[in-house]
Short mmCIF file of C-alpha atoms and ligand atoms in Angstrom, two decimals:
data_model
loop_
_atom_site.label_atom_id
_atom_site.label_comp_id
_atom_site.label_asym_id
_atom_site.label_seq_id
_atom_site.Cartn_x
_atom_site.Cartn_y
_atom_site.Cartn_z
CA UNK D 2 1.17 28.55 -19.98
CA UNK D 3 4.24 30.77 -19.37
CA UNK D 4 3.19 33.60 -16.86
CA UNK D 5 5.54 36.37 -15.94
CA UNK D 6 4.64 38.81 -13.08
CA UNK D 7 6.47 41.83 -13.43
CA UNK D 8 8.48 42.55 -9.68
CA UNK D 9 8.17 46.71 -10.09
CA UNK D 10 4.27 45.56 -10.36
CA UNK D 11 2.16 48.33 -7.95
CA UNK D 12 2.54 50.47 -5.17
CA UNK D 13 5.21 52.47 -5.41
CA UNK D 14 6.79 54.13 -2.26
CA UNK D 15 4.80 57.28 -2.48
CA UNK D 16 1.43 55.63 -2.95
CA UNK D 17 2.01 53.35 -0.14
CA UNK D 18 2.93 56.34 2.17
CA UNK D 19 0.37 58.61 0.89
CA UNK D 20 -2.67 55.72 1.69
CA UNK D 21 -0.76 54.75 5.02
CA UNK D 22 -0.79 58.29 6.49
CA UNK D 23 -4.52 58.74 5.15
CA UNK D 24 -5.31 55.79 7.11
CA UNK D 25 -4.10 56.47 9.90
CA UNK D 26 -5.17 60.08 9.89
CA UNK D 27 -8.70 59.07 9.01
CA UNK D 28 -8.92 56.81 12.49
CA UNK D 29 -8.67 60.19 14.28
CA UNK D 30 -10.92 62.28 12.02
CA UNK D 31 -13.30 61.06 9.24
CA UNK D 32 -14.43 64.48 8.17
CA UNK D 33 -11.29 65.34 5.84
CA UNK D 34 -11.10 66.52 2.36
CA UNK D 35 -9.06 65.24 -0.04
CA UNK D 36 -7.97 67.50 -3.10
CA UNK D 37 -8.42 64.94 -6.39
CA UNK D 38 -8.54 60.88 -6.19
CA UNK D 39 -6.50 60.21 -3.75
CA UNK D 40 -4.48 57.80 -6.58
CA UNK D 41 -5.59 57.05 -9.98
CA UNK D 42 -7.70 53.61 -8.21
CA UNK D 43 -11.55 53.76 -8.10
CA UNK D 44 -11.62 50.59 -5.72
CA UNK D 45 -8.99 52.44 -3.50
CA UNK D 46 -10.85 55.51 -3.52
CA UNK D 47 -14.29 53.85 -3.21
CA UNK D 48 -12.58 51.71 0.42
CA UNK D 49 -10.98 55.39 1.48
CA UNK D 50 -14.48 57.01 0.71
CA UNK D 51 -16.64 54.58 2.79
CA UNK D 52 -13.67 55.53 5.88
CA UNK D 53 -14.37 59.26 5.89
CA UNK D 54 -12.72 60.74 3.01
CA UNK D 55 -14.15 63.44 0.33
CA UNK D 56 -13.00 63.90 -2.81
CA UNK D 57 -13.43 67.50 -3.61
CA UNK D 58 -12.14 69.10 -7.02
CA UNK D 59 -11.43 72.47 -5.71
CA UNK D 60 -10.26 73.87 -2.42
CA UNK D 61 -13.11 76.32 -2.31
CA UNK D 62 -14.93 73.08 -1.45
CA UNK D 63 -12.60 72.48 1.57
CA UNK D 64 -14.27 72.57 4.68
CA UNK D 65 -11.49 72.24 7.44
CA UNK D 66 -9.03 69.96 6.69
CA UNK D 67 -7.40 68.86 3.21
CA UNK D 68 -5.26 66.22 1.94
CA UNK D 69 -2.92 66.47 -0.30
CA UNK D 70 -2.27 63.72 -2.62
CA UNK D 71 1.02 62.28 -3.45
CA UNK D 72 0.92 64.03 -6.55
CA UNK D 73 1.34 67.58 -4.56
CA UNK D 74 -0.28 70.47 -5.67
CA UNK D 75 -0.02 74.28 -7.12
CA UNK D 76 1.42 76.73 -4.80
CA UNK D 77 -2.28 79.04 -4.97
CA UNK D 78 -3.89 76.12 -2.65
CA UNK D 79 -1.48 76.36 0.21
CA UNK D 80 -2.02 80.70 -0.14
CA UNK D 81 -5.60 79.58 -0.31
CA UNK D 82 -5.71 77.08 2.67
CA UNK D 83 -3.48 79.72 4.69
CA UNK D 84 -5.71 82.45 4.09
CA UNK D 85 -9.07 80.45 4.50
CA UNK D 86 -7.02 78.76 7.87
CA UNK D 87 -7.80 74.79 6.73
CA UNK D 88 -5.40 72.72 7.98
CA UNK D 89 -3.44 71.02 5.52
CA UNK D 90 -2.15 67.28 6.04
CA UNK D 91 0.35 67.09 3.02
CA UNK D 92 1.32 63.73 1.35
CA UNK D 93 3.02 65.03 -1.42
CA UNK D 94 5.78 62.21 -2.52
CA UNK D 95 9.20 63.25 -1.42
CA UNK D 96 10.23 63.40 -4.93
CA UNK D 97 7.56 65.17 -6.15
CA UNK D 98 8.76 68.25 -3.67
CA UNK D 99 12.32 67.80 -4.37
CA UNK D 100 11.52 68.93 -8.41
CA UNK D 101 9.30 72.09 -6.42
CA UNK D 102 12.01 73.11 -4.78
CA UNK D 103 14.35 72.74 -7.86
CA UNK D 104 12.29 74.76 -10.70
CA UNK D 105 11.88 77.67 -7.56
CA UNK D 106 16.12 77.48 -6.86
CA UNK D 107 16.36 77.84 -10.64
CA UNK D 108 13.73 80.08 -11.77
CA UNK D 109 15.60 82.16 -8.32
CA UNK D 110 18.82 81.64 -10.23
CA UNK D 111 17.47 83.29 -13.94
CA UNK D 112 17.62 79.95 -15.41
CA UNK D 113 13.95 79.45 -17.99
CA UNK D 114 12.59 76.34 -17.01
CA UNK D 115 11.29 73.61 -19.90
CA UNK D 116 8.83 70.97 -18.15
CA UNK D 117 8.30 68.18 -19.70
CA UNK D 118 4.67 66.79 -18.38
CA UNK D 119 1.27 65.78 -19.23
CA UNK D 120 -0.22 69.49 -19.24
CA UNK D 121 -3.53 68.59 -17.88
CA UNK D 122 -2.09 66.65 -15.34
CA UNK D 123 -2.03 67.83 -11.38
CA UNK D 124 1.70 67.05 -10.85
CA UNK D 125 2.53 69.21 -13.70
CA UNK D 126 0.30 71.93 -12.99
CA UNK D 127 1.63 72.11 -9.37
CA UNK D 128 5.40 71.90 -10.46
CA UNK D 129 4.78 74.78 -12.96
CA UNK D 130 3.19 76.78 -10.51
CA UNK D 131 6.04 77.32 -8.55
CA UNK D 132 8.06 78.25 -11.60
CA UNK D 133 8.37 81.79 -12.35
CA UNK D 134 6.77 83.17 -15.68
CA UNK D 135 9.75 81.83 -17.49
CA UNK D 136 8.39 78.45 -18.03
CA UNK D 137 7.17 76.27 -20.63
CA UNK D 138 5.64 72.96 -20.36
CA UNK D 139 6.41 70.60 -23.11
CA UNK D 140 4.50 67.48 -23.63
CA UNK D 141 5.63 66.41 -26.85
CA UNK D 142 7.47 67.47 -29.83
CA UNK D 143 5.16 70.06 -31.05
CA UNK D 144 5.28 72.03 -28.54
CA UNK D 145 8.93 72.90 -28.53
CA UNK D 146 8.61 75.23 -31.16
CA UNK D 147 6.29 77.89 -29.10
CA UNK D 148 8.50 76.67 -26.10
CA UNK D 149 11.92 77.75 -27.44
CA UNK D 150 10.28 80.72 -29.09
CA UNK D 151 9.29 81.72 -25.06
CA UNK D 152 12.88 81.21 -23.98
CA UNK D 153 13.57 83.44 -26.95
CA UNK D 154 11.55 86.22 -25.83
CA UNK D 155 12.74 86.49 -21.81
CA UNK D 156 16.37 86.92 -22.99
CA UNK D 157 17.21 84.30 -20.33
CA UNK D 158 20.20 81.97 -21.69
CA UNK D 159 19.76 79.53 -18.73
CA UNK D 160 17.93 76.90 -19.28
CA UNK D 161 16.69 73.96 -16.74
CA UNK D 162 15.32 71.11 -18.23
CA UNK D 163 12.96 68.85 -16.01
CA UNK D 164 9.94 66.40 -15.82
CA UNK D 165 6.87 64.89 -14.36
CA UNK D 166 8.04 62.04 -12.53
CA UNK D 167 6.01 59.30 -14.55
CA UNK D 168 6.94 61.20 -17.77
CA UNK D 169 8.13 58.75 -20.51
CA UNK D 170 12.08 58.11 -20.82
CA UNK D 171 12.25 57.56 -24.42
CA UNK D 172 10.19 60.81 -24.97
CA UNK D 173 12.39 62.28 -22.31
CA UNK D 174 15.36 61.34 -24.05
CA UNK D 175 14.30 62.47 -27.52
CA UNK D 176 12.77 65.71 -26.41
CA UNK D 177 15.87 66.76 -24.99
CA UNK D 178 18.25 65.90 -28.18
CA UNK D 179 15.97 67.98 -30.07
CA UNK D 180 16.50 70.69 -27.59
CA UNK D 181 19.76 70.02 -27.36
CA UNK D 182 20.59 70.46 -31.43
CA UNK D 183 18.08 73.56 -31.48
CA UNK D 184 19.66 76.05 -29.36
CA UNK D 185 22.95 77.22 -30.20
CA UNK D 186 26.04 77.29 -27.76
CA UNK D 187 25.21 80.80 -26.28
CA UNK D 188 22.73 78.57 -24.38
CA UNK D 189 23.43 76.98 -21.41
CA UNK D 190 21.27 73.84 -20.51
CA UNK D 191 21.22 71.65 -17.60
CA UNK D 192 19.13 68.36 -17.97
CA UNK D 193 17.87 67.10 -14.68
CA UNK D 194 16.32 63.62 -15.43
CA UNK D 195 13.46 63.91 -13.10
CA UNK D 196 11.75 60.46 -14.04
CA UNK D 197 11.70 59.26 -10.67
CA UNK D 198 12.47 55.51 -9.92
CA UNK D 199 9.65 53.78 -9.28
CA UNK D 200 8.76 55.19 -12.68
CA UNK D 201 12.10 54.07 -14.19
CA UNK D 202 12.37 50.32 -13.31
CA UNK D 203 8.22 49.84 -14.05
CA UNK D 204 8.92 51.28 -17.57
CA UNK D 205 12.27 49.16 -18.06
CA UNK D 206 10.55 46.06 -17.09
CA UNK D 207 7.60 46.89 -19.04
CA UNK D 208 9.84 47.12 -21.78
CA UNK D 209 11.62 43.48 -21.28
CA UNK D 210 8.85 41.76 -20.77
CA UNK D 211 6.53 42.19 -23.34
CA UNK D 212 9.81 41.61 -26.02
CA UNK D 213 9.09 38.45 -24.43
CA UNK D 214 5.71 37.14 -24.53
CA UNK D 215 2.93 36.61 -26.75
CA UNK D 216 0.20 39.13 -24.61
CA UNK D 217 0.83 41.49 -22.21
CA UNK D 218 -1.64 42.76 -18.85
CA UNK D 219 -1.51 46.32 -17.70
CA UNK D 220 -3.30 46.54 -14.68
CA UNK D 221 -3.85 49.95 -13.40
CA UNK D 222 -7.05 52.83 -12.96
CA UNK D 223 -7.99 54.36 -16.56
CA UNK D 224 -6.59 58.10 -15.43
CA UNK D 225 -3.36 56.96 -13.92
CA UNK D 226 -0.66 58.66 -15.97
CA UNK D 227 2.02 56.41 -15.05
CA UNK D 228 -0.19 53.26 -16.43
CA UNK D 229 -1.15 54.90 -19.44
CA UNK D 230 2.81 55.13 -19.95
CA UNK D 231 3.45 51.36 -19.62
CA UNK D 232 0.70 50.27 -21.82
CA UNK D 233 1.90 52.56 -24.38
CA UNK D 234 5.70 50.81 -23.88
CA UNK D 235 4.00 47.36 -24.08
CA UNK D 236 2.10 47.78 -27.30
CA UNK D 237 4.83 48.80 -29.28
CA UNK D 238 7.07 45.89 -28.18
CA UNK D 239 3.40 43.02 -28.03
CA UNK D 240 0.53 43.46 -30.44
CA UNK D 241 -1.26 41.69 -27.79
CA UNK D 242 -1.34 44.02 -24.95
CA UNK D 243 -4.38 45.27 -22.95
CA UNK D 244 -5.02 47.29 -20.58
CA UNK D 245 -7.49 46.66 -17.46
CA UNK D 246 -8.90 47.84 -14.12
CA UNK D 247 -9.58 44.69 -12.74
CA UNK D 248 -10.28 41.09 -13.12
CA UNK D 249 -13.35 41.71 -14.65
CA UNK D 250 -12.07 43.34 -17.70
CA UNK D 251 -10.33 40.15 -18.89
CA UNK D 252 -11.56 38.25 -21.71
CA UNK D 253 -11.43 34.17 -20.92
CA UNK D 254 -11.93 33.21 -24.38
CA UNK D 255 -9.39 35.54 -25.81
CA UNK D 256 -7.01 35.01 -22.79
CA UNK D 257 -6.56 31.39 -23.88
CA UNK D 258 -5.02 31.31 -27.37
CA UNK D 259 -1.72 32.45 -26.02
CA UNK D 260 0.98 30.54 -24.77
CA UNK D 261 2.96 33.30 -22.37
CA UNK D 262 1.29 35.89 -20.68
CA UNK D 263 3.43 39.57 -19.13
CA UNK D 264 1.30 41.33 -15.60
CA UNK D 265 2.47 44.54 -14.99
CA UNK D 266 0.55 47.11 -12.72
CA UNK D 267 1.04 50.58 -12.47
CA UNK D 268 2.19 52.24 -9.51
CA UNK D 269 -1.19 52.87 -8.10
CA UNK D 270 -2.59 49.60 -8.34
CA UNK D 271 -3.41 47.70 -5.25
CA UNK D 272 -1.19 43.93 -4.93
CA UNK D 273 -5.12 42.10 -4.30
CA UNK D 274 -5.99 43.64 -7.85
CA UNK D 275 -2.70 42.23 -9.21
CA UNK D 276 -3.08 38.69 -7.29
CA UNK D 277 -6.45 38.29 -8.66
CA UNK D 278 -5.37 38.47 -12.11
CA UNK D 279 -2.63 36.15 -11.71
CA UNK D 280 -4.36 33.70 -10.34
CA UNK D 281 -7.13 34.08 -12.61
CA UNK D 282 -4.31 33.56 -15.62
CA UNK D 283 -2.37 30.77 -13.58
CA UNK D 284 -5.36 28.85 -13.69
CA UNK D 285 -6.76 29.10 -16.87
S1 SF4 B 2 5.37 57.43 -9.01
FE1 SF4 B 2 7.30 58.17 -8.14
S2 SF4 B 2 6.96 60.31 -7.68
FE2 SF4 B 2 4.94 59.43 -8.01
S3 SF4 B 2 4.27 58.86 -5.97
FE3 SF4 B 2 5.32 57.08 -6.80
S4 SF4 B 2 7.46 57.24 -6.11
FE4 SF4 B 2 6.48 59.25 -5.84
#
């Protein structure tokens, strides 16, 4: 049996930091608050959990300290933290608050911002709060209708053009051609491909290697966006693709009719997790 592991498998950058720092902050205190799953990984969670760390859905749960998550959050819970004076250990990814401080400088700058993002997702609920009321969130092509009737309506002819950073890149790139041949020429649009990399080279691989094989493994927590994204990519490309949690999701019986087997993990999936399955496939 052919077995390819996919190198952009797990962690990415931001995770790693963001369960580092929580470590190491959790030696020192194990009373602290954590605003939403610390990532999309129940075992993760469960391990940080048993160390000290609650998982609270709203800051009016926070007692004195709160984490934020790599994913950052809305602009009201730092007022709120201020106000309420809870310290505030923030592990939002770095490029998570470079596309915060971009939709402010542009909103600042009249430009109308179009997000592209999961709407019920926390990255893209933080990013649009700190646009200004000119802002639209767009999370697939039905919604750019109501969106460009918005932009319509402020008078603004700037327009910034942005994403989630696990957004899709084909939907990214279609989304914005249909933007693009909407407005007329009185408009102008910048297009800041937001996707960030981690994102990039998972979906890319995800993308080669299940052209390739006869099933395809997506390893990675039910609610992780990014995940969701890749198994999406895979099943299009391998009519064989699942997606699990763990080891114990897989299917022996079903596991063994094929010849060539694709793992890919999302970016929030621990490299034990990933291990396990490929072992588990390697010796089938
Ligand atoms: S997926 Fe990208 S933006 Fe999100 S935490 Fe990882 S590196 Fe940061």
């Amino acid at each position: 049996m052919k077995i390819i592991l996919g190198k952009n498998s797990g962690f990415c950058s931001g995770v790693k930091n963001t369960i580092a720092k929580a470590e190491e902050e959790l030696k020192k205190d194990q009373n602290i608050d954590c605003l939403g799953e610390i990532i999309h990984n129940k075992q993760v969670v469960e391990d940080l959990e048993k160390r000290g760390l609650r998982t609270i859905e709203s800051i009016d749960e926070a007692k004195n300290k709160i984490l934020i998550r790599a994913h950052g959050t809305s602009k009201e819970v730092y007022e709120i933290a201020k106000n309420k004076n809870i310290e505030i250990i923030d592990l939002t990814c770095p490029k998570v608050l470079a596309i915060h401080k971009q939709v402010q400088e542009f909103s600042n700058n009249n430009y109308y911002i179009f997000l592209f993002g999961i709407k019920s997702h926390p990255e893209t609920i933080g990013t649009f709060s700190f646009c200004s009321k000119n802002a639209s969130i767009i999370e697939e092509k039905g919604d750019i209708e109501d969106a460009i009737k918005n932009l319509k309506k402020s008078n603004l002819k700037n327009v910034l053009i942005i994403s989630q950073t696990t957004f899709s890149i084909s939907l990214f790139d279609e989304l914005c051609k249909i933007i693009t041949e909407t407005l007329d020429k009185t408009y102008n649009i910048h297009i800041q491909k937001s996707i960030c990399n981690a994102t990039n080279l998972r979906q890319l691989e995800t993308e080669e290697i299940s052209k390739e094989v006869e099933l395809m493994i997506i390893i990675g927590g039910k609610n992780s966006s990014n995940t969701k994204k890749l198994y999406e990519i895979a099943i299009k490309n391998c009519k064989n693709a699942i997606y699990i949690q763990t080891i114990k999701d897989i299917d022996k019986e079903f596991i063994k009719q094929f010849e060539s087997i694709g793992i890919i993990a999302g970016a929030s999936t621990p490299s034990y997790i990933i291990e396990e399955v490929y072992e588990y496939c390697k010796n089938i």
